[in-house]
């Protein structure tokens, strides 16, 4: 994959070595704490060095993650984490690039980028913390919110069916699709590590409860269960499984075999030489 | 739940104590950030207890200061039996709530060790598991005593007259 | 009659007529013969089959402006060509050439008093198997201009991949037909010198590469697409990367991501795309990530007239960013300056760790010209980078305002680039003191910029000043070259940060200022009034696109003041 790993014999880093001393502002009880923990565990498992990892995000609760790590971080504008990560990875294929997002940032304002990042299949790991709500703007419905969830902005519910990120990822060409649960940071860490190892665009949807605006999501812990069958590499079977599962199947659900996006240029001409074509 | 050796058992116990310690420390940090100093302090104390316990395991086993990484065990629960779940925290929580969390964790730990001791394990593991279960039982009692010394949470303790804030 | 310093000819026709191909060959032939030249184009909205006109000016002097009128309008057919009448001004002395088989020229052209001469293009072409009327027209035009037949043939050999021999034969027939038509008497070519044949978009693309750009994110938009299409293979040759983005929101953010990774980055767009990129340009300012956006302006607002020029994105480029967001805006003021200005913009972006907008326009971008070989600058400007170490502060409050930037991969210097306000370490902060300090730092970088002579082209002396920017500079220069006594030209190249002290010095002793720009509301005038003190009486000469200014209009406006 061309990614840098620790030299053999170099001291292994612990998860805490990937955690910065800047304190998260998430609400106590928020699933995102756990996802942060899972990311740091995954990076330790992968024996990466913080300076060779970039964590890119947009705007929202989940997108605060970069600064909470000791990796290189980029906290950009709302919805545009994937393009930033795409540019970074295309220009610097040697880096391990993780992208953090939420259901509002990633599926609504950044929805178009999601489709095209899946399709482009760069070797990125896209971690979306899905809590079915806009938390940072105080509880508006997001693309994954249930149609009957009532809120100030949509009294009585939106009446709109939920967006199905995993199916969309599959249809758009993502090469690895997993669902994780924040309440299981170790399992989540293992899934993230596997996603990083898998070539191409890896999508990890993390069910990450919002205890402030969706306290009922604490019940998710009783609803999640390991995916009953191993990941398939057949998109047709994966589509059927993703379309019909209960939304709480946790594990790797699809592992594709598409080659990752690779740039096909290693030109070494000088810029001066390019002037020839203009000479009259 | 095969536990083939004393080393294996103690490594598990160590990982369990360490994770419990880390989680309490994280809780303390979160509540500090959210200005609930009293409960933060309580979690710091609980973290210290678990750290001590972990340290004792190292000493007993004669292991060097710290294994680089605790072995990753697939616990039968989502996390280690003594680790409090992230979502149990609330920014307005009272000391009693912290102790309720701790009580549950100690009870789970006790049961975990009892289950190992009751299983088909080598005598040395059985012996160690019973000792650990006893220790956890003591902790359970300690927490219960502690609970008698803190006030009952006032009714509607989680009510906040202000709505959540918009930050971005 | 004296020999002409330049001749202007237009070749029009509808789809399939091949007027652009013939126009390009005429430009090549002129170049081969030792002349300078310029070709601009206009076309209908159809993707295929629409009416189009190639507009050429062949001259003994360099320049990228159009003349007051065309000496010759040649048409292969007249279908809808009348739509371009405003872009194809004729004079009583002009000549209209048309194929009698295609009917009479429209009244909108003949009312100029221009003489009509029928030329049997179709019939002549039909005499040669595999020949096209556009090649006959090419021969006719080359003939009446007086270009050597050898140049015509050389141009055809260079350009034609198929039908070469019949094409050359047809051009020769046309060339012979010209003997019966009035000749244009173009002066002999100037002494040979190093010349380039290039479009403004290519020049900007090449300038970007010279400036060090090695990552480009591309989303197609007229009239910037050719810039991106030039860069796709060119970047690959020098080991760079181009990614086609899903939209402009993506392209600007991809460029920011790549630049954050240490690779100088660029994207090119036009007005609607610039509007989409604006939010993220603010991010580039706040996070101090260098990036260059070339805006090849077209008429707006909205889709406007997407294929035609206007200088109406000035306000957006200067003031469109949210918050107080100091950044760089550079405007090339000639076709070949697209190279130097873009290269300079890359250097400024890299040196100041700031977004830079290059305001080109459709006229400069899509014009193809024979220009003096540009003087190429020295090595690309390197970004100030950090080597890491204890206590690294990405946004350290340095006296220069520029702080060393750690490139991912550098140990001991990890930080988070953030659009949130932050302290020196890069940690988000909502403290008034951090905001003030970082705002001061970001402003300081630009305030301390010393652009040297590059800030503007200042030409001539006088107590009247003609102040302009961008593609209006060409016709302004020509107006003053004709009769510029007492008039000083100031064409701004660095629009932001504004250089009030420099303009004040340049305008010392000036009593009248004529502000020239191509937009409806006078955006440049308002900018000048906001950022500078203009001496004496100020007048505005402006109109929206798509019609370019012609030198006589500018001369006329100055004459009303009695200065020229």
PDB file of N, CA and C in Angstrom, chain C residues 436-486:
ATOM      1  N   UNK C 436      -7.444  38.258  17.940  1.00  0.00           N
ATOM      2  CA  UNK C 436      -6.786  39.509  17.547  1.00  0.00           C
ATOM      3  C   UNK C 436      -5.354  39.221  17.091  1.00  0.00           C
ATOM      4  N   UNK C 437      -4.649  38.379  17.840  1.00  0.00           N
ATOM      5  CA  UNK C 437      -3.248  38.116  17.515  1.00  0.00           C
ATOM      6  C   UNK C 437      -3.124  37.408  16.171  1.00  0.00           C
ATOM      7  N   UNK C 438      -4.001  36.453  15.920  1.00  0.00           N
ATOM      8  CA  UNK C 438      -3.917  35.711  14.666  1.00  0.00           C
ATOM      9  C   UNK C 438      -4.378  36.571  13.481  1.00  0.00           C
ATOM     10  N   UNK C 439      -5.390  37.420  13.714  1.00  0.00           N
ATOM     11  CA  UNK C 439      -5.824  38.342  12.657  1.00  0.00           C
ATOM     12  C   UNK C 439      -4.675  39.283  12.303  1.00  0.00           C
ATOM     13  N   UNK C 440      -4.024  39.795  13.329  1.00  0.00           N
ATOM     14  CA  UNK C 440      -2.889  40.700  13.095  1.00  0.00           C
ATOM     15  C   UNK C 440      -1.801  39.974  12.309  1.00  0.00           C
ATOM     16  N   UNK C 441      -1.526  38.762  12.710  1.00  0.00           N
ATOM     17  CA  UNK C 441      -0.477  37.968  12.046  1.00  0.00           C
ATOM     18  C   UNK C 441      -0.815  37.770  10.565  1.00  0.00           C
ATOM     19  N   UNK C 442      -2.063  37.397  10.297  1.00  0.00           N
ATOM     20  CA  UNK C 442      -2.454  37.117   8.909  1.00  0.00           C
ATOM     21  C   UNK C 442      -2.451  38.400   8.070  1.00  0.00           C
ATOM     22  N   UNK C 443      -2.798  39.519   8.713  1.00  0.00           N
ATOM     23  CA  UNK C 443      -2.774  40.791   7.983  1.00  0.00           C
ATOM     24  C   UNK C 443      -1.335  41.245   7.759  1.00  0.00           C
ATOM     25  N   UNK C 444      -0.488  40.974   8.776  1.00  0.00           N
ATOM     26  CA  UNK C 444       0.910  41.418   8.743  1.00  0.00           C
ATOM     27  C   UNK C 444       1.673  40.791   7.565  1.00  0.00           C
ATOM     28  N   UNK C 445       1.385  39.523   7.319  1.00  0.00           N
ATOM     29  CA  UNK C 445       2.078  38.838   6.216  1.00  0.00           C
ATOM     30  C   UNK C 445       1.909  39.609   4.925  1.00  0.00           C
ATOM     31  N   UNK C 446       0.666  40.063   4.705  1.00  0.00           N
ATOM     32  CA  UNK C 446       0.365  40.730   3.444  1.00  0.00           C
ATOM     33  C   UNK C 446       0.812  42.165   3.458  1.00  0.00           C
ATOM     34  N   UNK C 447       0.686  42.804   4.636  1.00  0.00           N
ATOM     35  CA  UNK C 447       1.085  44.204   4.719  1.00  0.00           C
ATOM     36  C   UNK C 447       2.586  44.344   4.459  1.00  0.00           C
ATOM     37  N   UNK C 448       3.341  43.312   4.850  1.00  0.00           N
ATOM     38  CA  UNK C 448       4.794  43.400   4.695  1.00  0.00           C
ATOM     39  C   UNK C 448       5.278  42.966   3.314  1.00  0.00           C
ATOM     40  N   UNK C 449       4.360  42.559   2.498  1.00  0.00           N
ATOM     41  CA  UNK C 449       4.753  42.128   1.157  1.00  0.00           C
ATOM     42  C   UNK C 449       5.347  43.299   0.371  1.00  0.00           C
ATOM     43  N   UNK C 450       6.510  43.079  -0.194  1.00  0.00           N
ATOM     44  CA  UNK C 450       7.109  44.084  -1.062  1.00  0.00           C
ATOM     45  C   UNK C 450       7.101  43.552  -2.493  1.00  0.00           C
ATOM     46  N   UNK C 451       6.148  44.008  -3.287  1.00  0.00           N
ATOM     47  CA  UNK C 451       6.037  43.450  -4.633  1.00  0.00           C
ATOM     48  C   UNK C 451       7.032  44.044  -5.620  1.00  0.00           C
ATOM     49  N   UNK C 452       7.817  45.026  -5.183  1.00  0.00           N
ATOM     50  CA  UNK C 452       8.763  45.656  -6.106  1.00  0.00           C
ATOM     51  C   UNK C 452       8.033  46.298  -7.272  1.00  0.00           C
ATOM     52  N   UNK C 453       8.647  46.210  -8.428  1.00  0.00           N
ATOM     53  CA  UNK C 453       8.071  46.827  -9.628  1.00  0.00           C
ATOM     54  C   UNK C 453       6.855  46.051 -10.148  1.00  0.00           C
ATOM     55  N   UNK C 454       6.696  44.832  -9.655  1.00  0.00           N
ATOM     56  CA  UNK C 454       5.684  43.946 -10.232  1.00  0.00           C
ATOM     57  C   UNK C 454       4.256  44.360  -9.920  1.00  0.00           C
ATOM     58  N   UNK C 455       4.080  45.277  -8.978  1.00  0.00           N
ATOM     59  CA  UNK C 455       2.723  45.611  -8.535  1.00  0.00           C
ATOM     60  C   UNK C 455       1.852  46.162  -9.671  1.00  0.00           C
ATOM     61  N   UNK C 456       2.503  46.842 -10.661  1.00  0.00           N
ATOM     62  CA  UNK C 456       1.730  47.444 -11.755  1.00  0.00           C
ATOM     63  C   UNK C 456       2.640  47.658 -12.950  1.00  0.00           C
ATOM     64  N   UNK C 457       2.027  47.800 -14.114  1.00  0.00           N
ATOM     65  CA  UNK C 457       2.771  48.283 -15.268  1.00  0.00           C
ATOM     66  C   UNK C 457       2.526  49.782 -15.337  1.00  0.00           C
ATOM     67  N   UNK C 458       3.571  50.549 -15.150  1.00  0.00           N
ATOM     68  CA  UNK C 458       3.447  52.008 -15.201  1.00  0.00           C
ATOM     69  C   UNK C 458       4.217  52.466 -16.441  1.00  0.00           C
ATOM     70  N   UNK C 459       3.491  53.053 -17.379  1.00  0.00           N
ATOM     71  CA  UNK C 459       4.109  53.384 -18.667  1.00  0.00           C
ATOM     72  C   UNK C 459       3.743  54.813 -19.070  1.00  0.00           C
ATOM     73  N   UNK C 460       4.695  55.543 -19.597  1.00  0.00           N
ATOM     74  CA  UNK C 460       4.444  56.889 -20.095  1.00  0.00           C
ATOM     75  C   UNK C 460       4.448  57.916 -18.977  1.00  0.00           C
ATOM     76  N   UNK C 461       4.338  59.187 -19.371  1.00  0.00           N
ATOM     77  CA  UNK C 461       4.338  60.288 -18.412  1.00  0.00           C
ATOM     78  C   UNK C 461       3.257  61.275 -18.797  1.00  0.00           C
ATOM     79  N   UNK C 462       2.687  61.931 -17.820  1.00  0.00           N
ATOM     80  CA  UNK C 462       1.706  62.941 -18.157  1.00  0.00           C
ATOM     81  C   UNK C 462       0.853  63.292 -16.965  1.00  0.00           C
ATOM     82  N   UNK C 463       0.010  64.299 -17.099  1.00  0.00           N
ATOM     83  CA  UNK C 463      -0.830  64.674 -15.966  1.00  0.00           C
ATOM     84  C   UNK C 463      -2.227  64.061 -16.061  1.00  0.00           C
ATOM     85  N   UNK C 464      -2.386  63.199 -17.056  1.00  0.00           N
ATOM     86  CA  UNK C 464      -3.610  62.403 -17.098  1.00  0.00           C
ATOM     87  C   UNK C 464      -3.185  60.949 -16.913  1.00  0.00           C
ATOM     88  N   UNK C 465      -3.941  60.243 -16.108  1.00  0.00           N
ATOM     89  CA  UNK C 465      -3.603  58.830 -15.909  1.00  0.00           C
ATOM     90  C   UNK C 465      -4.744  57.965 -16.397  1.00  0.00           C
ATOM     91  N   UNK C 466      -4.373  56.899 -17.077  1.00  0.00           N
ATOM     92  CA  UNK C 466      -5.337  55.885 -17.483  1.00  0.00           C
ATOM     93  C   UNK C 466      -5.070  54.696 -16.569  1.00  0.00           C
ATOM     94  N   UNK C 467      -6.005  54.429 -15.675  1.00  0.00           N
ATOM     95  CA  UNK C 467      -5.791  53.376 -14.683  1.00  0.00           C
ATOM     96  C   UNK C 467      -6.698  52.198 -15.025  1.00  0.00           C
ATOM     97  N   UNK C 468      -6.111  51.035 -15.136  1.00  0.00           N
ATOM     98  CA  UNK C 468      -6.895  49.874 -15.551  1.00  0.00           C
ATOM     99  C   UNK C 468      -6.257  48.599 -15.018  1.00  0.00           C
ATOM    100  N   UNK C 469      -6.784  47.453 -15.434  1.00  0.00           N
ATOM    101  CA  UNK C 469      -6.179  46.164 -15.073  1.00  0.00           C
ATOM    102  C   UNK C 469      -6.611  45.133 -16.110  1.00  0.00           C
ATOM    103  N   UNK C 470      -5.917  44.022 -16.098  1.00  0.00           N
ATOM    104  CA  UNK C 470      -6.311  42.866 -16.898  1.00  0.00           C
ATOM    105  C   UNK C 470      -6.346  43.119 -18.384  1.00  0.00           C
ATOM    106  N   UNK C 471      -7.328  42.518 -19.047  1.00  0.00           N
ATOM    107  CA  UNK C 471      -7.345  42.524 -20.511  1.00  0.00           C
ATOM    108  C   UNK C 471      -7.668  43.883 -21.107  1.00  0.00           C
ATOM    109  N   UNK C 472      -8.080  44.853 -20.300  1.00  0.00           N
ATOM    110  CA  UNK C 472      -8.289  46.210 -20.823  1.00  0.00           C
ATOM    111  C   UNK C 472      -6.951  46.882 -21.113  1.00  0.00           C
ATOM    112  N   UNK C 473      -5.883  46.305 -20.589  1.00  0.00           N
ATOM    113  CA  UNK C 473      -4.578  46.948 -20.727  1.00  0.00           C
ATOM    114  C   UNK C 473      -4.115  46.979 -22.184  1.00  0.00           C
ATOM    115  N   UNK C 474      -4.382  45.906 -22.924  1.00  0.00           N
ATOM    116  CA  UNK C 474      -3.949  45.831 -24.327  1.00  0.00           C
ATOM    117  C   UNK C 474      -4.459  47.015 -25.141  1.00  0.00           C
ATOM    118  N   UNK C 475      -5.786  47.209 -25.223  1.00  0.00           N
ATOM    119  CA  UNK C 475      -6.291  48.357 -25.979  1.00  0.00           C
ATOM    120  C   UNK C 475      -5.844  49.697 -25.398  1.00  0.00           C
ATOM    121  N   UNK C 476      -5.679  49.754 -24.054  1.00  0.00           N
ATOM    122  CA  UNK C 476      -5.209  51.009 -23.441  1.00  0.00           C
ATOM    123  C   UNK C 476      -3.795  51.323 -23.934  1.00  0.00           C
ATOM    124  N   UNK C 477      -2.945  50.307 -23.935  1.00  0.00           N
ATOM    125  CA  UNK C 477      -1.570  50.496 -24.412  1.00  0.00           C
ATOM    126  C   UNK C 477      -1.565  50.976 -25.859  1.00  0.00           C
ATOM    127  N   UNK C 478      -2.451  50.367 -26.644  1.00  0.00           N
ATOM    128  CA  UNK C 478      -2.440  50.724 -28.061  1.00  0.00           C
ATOM    129  C   UNK C 478      -2.937  52.156 -28.265  1.00  0.00           C
ATOM    130  N   UNK C 479      -3.946  52.543 -27.497  1.00  0.00           N
ATOM    131  CA  UNK C 479      -4.456  53.913 -27.605  1.00  0.00           C
ATOM    132  C   UNK C 479      -3.329  54.903 -27.316  1.00  0.00           C
ATOM    133  N   UNK C 480      -2.548  54.595 -26.267  1.00  0.00           N
ATOM    134  CA  UNK C 480      -1.475  55.516 -25.903  1.00  0.00           C
ATOM    135  C   UNK C 480      -0.310  55.436 -26.885  1.00  0.00           C
ATOM    136  N   UNK C 481      -0.121  54.266 -27.498  1.00  0.00           N
ATOM    137  CA  UNK C 481       0.952  54.140 -28.488  1.00  0.00           C
ATOM    138  C   UNK C 481       0.623  54.987 -29.712  1.00  0.00           C
ATOM    139  N   UNK C 482      -0.658  55.106 -29.997  1.00  0.00           N
ATOM    140  CA  UNK C 482      -1.055  55.918 -31.152  1.00  0.00           C
ATOM    141  C   UNK C 482      -0.873  57.407 -30.863  1.00  0.00           C
ATOM    142  N   UNK C 483      -1.359  57.813 -29.684  1.00  0.00           N
ATOM    143  CA  UNK C 483      -1.259  59.226 -29.345  1.00  0.00           C
ATOM    144  C   UNK C 483      -1.411  59.364 -27.839  1.00  0.00           C
ATOM    145  N   UNK C 484      -0.316  59.115 -27.141  1.00  0.00           N
ATOM    146  CA  UNK C 484      -0.417  59.068 -25.693  1.00  0.00           C
ATOM    147  C   UNK C 484       0.323  60.190 -25.006  1.00  0.00           C
ATOM    148  N   UNK C 485       0.536  61.242 -25.709  1.00  0.00           N
ATOM    149  CA  UNK C 485       1.287  62.347 -25.121  1.00  0.00           C
ATOM    150  C   UNK C 485       0.511  62.902 -23.931  1.00  0.00           C
ATOM    151  N   UNK C 486       1.195  63.032 -22.813  1.00  0.00           N
ATOM    152  CA  UNK C 486       0.553  63.586 -21.624  1.00  0.00           C
ATOM    153  C   UNK C 486      -0.299  62.589 -20.877  1.00  0.00           C
TER     154      UNK C 486
END
